[in-house]
Coordinates of C-alpha atoms in Angstrom, one line a residue:
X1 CA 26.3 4.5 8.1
X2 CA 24.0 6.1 10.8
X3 CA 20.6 2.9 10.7
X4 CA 17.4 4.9 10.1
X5 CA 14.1 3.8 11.3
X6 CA 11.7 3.6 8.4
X7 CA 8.5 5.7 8.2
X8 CA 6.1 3.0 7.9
X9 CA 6.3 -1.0 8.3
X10 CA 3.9 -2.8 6.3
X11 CA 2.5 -5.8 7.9
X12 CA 1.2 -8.9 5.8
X13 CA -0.9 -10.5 7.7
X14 CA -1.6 -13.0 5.2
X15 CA -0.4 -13.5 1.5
X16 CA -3.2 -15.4 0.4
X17 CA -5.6 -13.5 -2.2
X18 CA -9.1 -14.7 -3.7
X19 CA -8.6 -12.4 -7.0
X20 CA -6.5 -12.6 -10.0
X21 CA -6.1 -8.9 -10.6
X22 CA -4.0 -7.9 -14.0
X23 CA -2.1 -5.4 -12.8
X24 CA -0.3 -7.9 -9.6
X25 CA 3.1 -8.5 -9.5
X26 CA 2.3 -11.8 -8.1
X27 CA 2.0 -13.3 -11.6
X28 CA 6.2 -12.8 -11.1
X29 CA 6.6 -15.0 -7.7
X30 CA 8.7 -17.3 -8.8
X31 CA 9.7 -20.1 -5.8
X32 CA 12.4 -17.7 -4.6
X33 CA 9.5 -15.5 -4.0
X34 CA 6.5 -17.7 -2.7
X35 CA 5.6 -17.2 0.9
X36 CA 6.7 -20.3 3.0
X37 CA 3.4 -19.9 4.6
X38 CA 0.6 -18.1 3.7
X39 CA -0.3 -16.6 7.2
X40 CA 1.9 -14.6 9.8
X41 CA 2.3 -16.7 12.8
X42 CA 0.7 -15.0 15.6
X43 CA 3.7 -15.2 18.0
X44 CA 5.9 -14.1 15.3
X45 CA 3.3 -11.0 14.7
X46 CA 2.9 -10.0 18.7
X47 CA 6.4 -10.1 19.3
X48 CA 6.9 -7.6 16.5
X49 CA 4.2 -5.5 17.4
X50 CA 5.8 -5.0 20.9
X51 CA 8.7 -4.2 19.4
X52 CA 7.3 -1.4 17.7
X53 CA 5.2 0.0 20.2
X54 CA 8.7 0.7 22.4
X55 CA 9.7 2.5 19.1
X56 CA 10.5 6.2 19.5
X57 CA 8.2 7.6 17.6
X58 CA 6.1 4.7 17.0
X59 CA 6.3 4.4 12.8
X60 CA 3.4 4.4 10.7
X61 CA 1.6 1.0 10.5
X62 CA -0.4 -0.9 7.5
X63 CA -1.6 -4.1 8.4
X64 CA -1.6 -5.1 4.7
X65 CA 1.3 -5.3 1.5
X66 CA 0.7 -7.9 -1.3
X67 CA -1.8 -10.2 0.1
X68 CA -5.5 -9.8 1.6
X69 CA -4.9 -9.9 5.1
X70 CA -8.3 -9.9 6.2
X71 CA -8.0 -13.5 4.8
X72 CA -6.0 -14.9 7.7
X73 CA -7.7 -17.2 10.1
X74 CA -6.9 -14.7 13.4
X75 CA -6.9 -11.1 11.7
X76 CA -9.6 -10.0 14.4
X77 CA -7.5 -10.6 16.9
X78 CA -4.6 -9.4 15.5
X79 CA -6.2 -5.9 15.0
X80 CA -7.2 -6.0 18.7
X81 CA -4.0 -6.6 19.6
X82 CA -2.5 -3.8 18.0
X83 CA -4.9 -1.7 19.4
X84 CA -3.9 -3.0 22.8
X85 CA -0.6 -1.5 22.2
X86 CA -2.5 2.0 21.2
X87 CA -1.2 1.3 17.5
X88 CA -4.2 2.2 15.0
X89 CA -2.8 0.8 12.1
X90 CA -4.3 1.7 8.1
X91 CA -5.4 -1.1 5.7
X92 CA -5.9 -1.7 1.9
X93 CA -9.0 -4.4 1.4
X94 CA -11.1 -5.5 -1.6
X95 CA -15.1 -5.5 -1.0
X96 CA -15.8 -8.9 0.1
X97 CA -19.4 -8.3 2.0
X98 CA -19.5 -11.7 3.5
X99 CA -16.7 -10.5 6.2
X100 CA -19.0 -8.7 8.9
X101 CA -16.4 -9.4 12.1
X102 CA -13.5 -8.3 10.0
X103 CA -15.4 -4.9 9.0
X104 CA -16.2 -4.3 12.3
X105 CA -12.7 -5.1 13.7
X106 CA -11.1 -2.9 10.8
X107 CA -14.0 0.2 12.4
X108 CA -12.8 -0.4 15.9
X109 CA -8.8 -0.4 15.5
X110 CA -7.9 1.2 12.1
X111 CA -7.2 4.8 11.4
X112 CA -7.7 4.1 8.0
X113 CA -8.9 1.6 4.9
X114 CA -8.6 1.6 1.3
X115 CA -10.8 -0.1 -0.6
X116 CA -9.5 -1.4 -3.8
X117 CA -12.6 -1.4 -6.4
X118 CA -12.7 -2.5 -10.1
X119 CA -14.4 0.1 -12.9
X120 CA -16.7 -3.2 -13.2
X121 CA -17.4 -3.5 -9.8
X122 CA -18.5 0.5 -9.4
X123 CA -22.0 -0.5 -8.0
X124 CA -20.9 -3.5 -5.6
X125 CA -18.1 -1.0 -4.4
X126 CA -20.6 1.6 -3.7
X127 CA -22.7 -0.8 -1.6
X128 CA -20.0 -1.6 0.0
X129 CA -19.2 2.2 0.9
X130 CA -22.4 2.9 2.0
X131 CA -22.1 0.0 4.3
X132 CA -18.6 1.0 5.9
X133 CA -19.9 4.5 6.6
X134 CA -23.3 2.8 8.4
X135 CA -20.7 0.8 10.9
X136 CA -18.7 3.8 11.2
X137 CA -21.7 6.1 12.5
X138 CA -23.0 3.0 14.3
X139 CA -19.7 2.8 16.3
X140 CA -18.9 6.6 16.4
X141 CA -15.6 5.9 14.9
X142 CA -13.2 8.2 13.0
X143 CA -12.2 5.9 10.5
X144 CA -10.6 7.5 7.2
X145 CA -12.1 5.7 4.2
X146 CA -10.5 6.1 0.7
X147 CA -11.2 4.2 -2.5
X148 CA -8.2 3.4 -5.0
X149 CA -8.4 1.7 -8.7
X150 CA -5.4 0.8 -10.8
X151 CA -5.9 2.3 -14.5
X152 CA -5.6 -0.4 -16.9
X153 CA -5.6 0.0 -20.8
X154 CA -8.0 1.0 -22.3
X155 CA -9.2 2.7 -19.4
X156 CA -7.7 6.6 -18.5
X157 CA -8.5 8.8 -15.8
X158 CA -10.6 10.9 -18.1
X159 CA -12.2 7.8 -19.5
X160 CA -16.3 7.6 -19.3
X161 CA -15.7 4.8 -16.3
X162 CA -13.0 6.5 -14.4
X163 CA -15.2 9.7 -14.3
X164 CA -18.4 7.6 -13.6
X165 CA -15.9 6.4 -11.0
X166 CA -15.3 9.5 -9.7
X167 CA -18.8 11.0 -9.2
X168 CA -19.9 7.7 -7.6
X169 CA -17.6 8.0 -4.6
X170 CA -16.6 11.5 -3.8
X171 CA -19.2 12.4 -2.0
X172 CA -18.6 8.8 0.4
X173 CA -14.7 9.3 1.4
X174 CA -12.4 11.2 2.1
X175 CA -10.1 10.5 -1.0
X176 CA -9.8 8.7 -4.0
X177 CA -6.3 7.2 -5.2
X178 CA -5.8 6.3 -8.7
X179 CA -2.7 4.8 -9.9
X180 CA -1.3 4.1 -13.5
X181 CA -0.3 0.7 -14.3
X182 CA 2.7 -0.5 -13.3
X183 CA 4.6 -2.7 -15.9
X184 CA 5.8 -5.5 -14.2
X185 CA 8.5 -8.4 -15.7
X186 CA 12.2 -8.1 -15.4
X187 CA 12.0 -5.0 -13.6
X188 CA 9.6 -2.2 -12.3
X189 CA 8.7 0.5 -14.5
X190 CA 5.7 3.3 -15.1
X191 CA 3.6 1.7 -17.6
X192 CA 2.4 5.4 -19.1
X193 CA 5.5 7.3 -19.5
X194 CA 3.7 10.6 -20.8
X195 CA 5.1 13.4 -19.3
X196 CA 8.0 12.4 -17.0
X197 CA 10.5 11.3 -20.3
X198 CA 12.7 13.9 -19.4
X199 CA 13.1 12.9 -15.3
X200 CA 13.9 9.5 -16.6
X201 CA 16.7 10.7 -18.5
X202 CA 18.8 11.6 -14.7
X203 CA 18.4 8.1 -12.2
X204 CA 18.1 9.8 -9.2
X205 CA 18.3 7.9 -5.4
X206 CA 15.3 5.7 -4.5
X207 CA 14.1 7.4 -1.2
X208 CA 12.0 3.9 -0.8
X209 CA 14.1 1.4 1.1
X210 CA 15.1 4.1 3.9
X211 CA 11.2 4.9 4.2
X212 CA 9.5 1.5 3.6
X213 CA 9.5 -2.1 5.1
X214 CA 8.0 -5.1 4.6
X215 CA 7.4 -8.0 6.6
X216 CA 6.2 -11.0 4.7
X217 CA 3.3 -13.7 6.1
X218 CA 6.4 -16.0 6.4
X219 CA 8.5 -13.0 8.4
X220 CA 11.2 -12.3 5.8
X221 CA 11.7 -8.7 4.7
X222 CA 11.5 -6.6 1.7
X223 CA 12.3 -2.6 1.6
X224 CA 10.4 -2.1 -1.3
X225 CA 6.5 -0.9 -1.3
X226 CA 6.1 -2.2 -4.6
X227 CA 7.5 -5.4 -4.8
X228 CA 8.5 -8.2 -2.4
X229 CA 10.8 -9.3 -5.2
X230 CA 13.1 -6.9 -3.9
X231 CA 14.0 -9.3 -0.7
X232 CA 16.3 -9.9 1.9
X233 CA 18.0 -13.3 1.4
X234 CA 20.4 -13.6 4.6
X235 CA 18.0 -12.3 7.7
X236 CA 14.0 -12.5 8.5
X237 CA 12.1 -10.9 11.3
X238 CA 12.4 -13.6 13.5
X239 CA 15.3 -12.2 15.3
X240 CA 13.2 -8.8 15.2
X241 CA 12.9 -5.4 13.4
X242 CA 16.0 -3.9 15.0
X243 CA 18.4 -7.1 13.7
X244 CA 17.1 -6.5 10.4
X245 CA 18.0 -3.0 10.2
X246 CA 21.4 -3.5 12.0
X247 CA 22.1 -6.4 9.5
X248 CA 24.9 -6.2 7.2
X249 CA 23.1 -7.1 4.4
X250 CA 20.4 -4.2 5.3
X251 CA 23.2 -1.7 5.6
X252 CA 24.4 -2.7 2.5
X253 CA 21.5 -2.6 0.1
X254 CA 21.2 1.2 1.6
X255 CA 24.7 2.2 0.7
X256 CA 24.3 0.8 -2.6
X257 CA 20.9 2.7 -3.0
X258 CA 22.3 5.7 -1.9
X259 CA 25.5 5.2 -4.0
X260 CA 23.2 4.0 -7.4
X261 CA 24.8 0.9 -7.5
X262 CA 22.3 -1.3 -8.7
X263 CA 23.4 -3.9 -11.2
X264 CA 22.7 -6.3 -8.7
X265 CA 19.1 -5.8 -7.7
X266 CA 15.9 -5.5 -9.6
X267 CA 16.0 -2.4 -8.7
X268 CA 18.6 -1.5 -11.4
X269 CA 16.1 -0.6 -14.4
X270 CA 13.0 0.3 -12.1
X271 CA 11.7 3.8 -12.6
X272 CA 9.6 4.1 -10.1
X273 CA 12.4 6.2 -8.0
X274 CA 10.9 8.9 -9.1
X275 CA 7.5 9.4 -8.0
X276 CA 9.4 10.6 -4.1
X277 CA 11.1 12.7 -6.6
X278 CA 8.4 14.8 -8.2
X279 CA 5.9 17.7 -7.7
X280 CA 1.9 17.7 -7.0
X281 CA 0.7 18.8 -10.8
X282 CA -3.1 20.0 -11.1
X283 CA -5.9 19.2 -13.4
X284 CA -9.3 19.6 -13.4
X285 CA -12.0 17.1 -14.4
X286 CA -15.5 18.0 -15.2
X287 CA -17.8 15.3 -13.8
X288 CA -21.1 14.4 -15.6
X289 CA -23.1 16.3 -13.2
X290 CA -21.7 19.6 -14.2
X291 CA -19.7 19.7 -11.3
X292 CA -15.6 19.8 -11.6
X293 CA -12.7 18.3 -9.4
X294 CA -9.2 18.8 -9.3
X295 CA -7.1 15.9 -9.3
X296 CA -3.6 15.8 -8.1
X297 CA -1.0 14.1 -9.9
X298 CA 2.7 12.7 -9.0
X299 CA 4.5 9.7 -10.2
X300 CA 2.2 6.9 -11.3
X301 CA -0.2 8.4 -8.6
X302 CA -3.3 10.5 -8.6
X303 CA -5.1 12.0 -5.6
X304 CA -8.5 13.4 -5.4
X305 CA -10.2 15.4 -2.4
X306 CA -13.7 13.6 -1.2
X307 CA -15.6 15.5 0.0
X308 CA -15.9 13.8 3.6
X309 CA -14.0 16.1 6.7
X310 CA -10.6 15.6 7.4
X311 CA -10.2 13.1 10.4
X312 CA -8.7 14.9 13.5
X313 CA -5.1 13.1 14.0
X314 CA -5.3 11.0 17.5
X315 CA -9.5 10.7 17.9
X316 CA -10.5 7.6 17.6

């Protein structure tokens, strides 16, 4: 089997997290799954980082997967040495407003953050916004800003809070990411199953572990983007990124992905396979202020246009 470097390698800086959100799978870290420490070492993180900046092409880098990265005691530094090796890596954070340096650091070497922001937290998370796009003017930087929220029941898109939501931040980023519950527990699956019923009657390949990687705070590896339960047992990073894909157990997680032979894994009853496997769909929301938006849907995600310009790929 011919290795394939993945699209993007997810970073996690640290896997330490100051909220209790309902929707994490970290409720399900079991002692298999707890990080042996909390923060990446930092030798452990430059050595990988010049591994990847010899890669041909370079993949796409998030300094972030299940933790809060900004969280780890050297994450400044670690930003500026990824921009060292002319790697601009994107981020997910939560709006903490107490972390100047690591705002500033995130502006200077990031193409782009995510801001995760709770329907209760609308006007903190707009504050917070507002104060992003001050830095970024301040430092003339071409930093892609997005907001996301995970749709928990009662709440829908359409809801009087997702809308309100909606019209508070399209005008202040470039796009906003909504994403329906997943159900976590024995296994992965959409938590609102309304309209794919059919797709889930044909399992399909995961495109996932070929695409995605992980590298945990304490450098072992998971080829999943939703879940580090879905871990290597027999290799880490420490050996580096290459060893891992060249390792048997790698190559043989792959085959059995691409072969739907999954009785073995967590991955077995997961649905979440599909979302690679299915079409943009298009509706339209009408905002309080008259105004309407369309919203793109695929999988357990949902896109929306801001209404800030598209960032010119390479400019800083």
């Amino acid at each position: 089997m011919k290795i394939r470097m993945p699209k993007t390698i997810a970073f996690e800086l640290s896997s330490q997290c100051e909220h209790e959100c309902p929707y994490c799978d970290r409720k399900n870290w079991t002692s298999d799954f707890q990080r042996k420490t909390p923060h990446m070492d930092y030798a452990l993180f430059s050595q990988l980082v010049d591994e990847v900046s010899g890669m041909i092409p370079v993949p796409s880098i998030t300094a972030s997967y299940e933790g809060e990265s900004v969280l780890h005691p050297e994450f400044v530094k670690m930003l500026g040495y990824f921009n060292r090796k002319n790697i601009r890596p994107w981020i997910t954070i939560r709006p903490e407003l107490n972390c100047e340096p690591e705002l500033n650091a995130i502006i200077e070497n990031c193409s782009a953050v995510s801001v995760s922001i709770e329907l209760s937290d609308i006007n903190l998370g707009s504050k917070y916004i507002e104060h992003l796009l001050e830095l970024k003017t301040l430092k003339n930087s071409n930093l892609e800003i997005s907001v996301n929220h995970t749709l928990s029941s009662p709440n829908k898109l359409t809801s009087p809070l997702g809308i309100l939501f909606i019209e508070t931040f399209i005008n202040k980023v470039h796009e906003i990411y909504f994403w329906n519950k997943i159900k976590y527990g024995t296994s992965i699956t959409h938590n609102n199953k309304s309209g794919i019923e059919e797709h889930l009657k044909r399992r399909r390949v995961c495109l996932q572990p070929t695409s995605f990687l992980a590298i945990l705070s304490d450098g072992r590896v998971s080829p999943c983007c939703n879940t580090s339960r879905v871990v290597l047992k027999t290799i880490d990073a420490s050996k580096g990124i290459n060893a891992v894909l060249a390792s048997p157990e790698y190559i043989r997680f792959l085959e059995d992905h691409e072969d739907i032979l999954l009785k073995k894994y967590i991955c077995e009853k997961c649905t979440l396979w599909m979302n690679e496997w299915l079409g943009d769909e298009t509706i339209q929301i009408s905002l309080f202020n008259g105004n309407k938006t369309d919203a793109y849907l695929e999988g357990h995600t949902i896109r929306i246009a801001g209404s800030l310009p598209q960032v010119v790929e390479g400019a800083k």
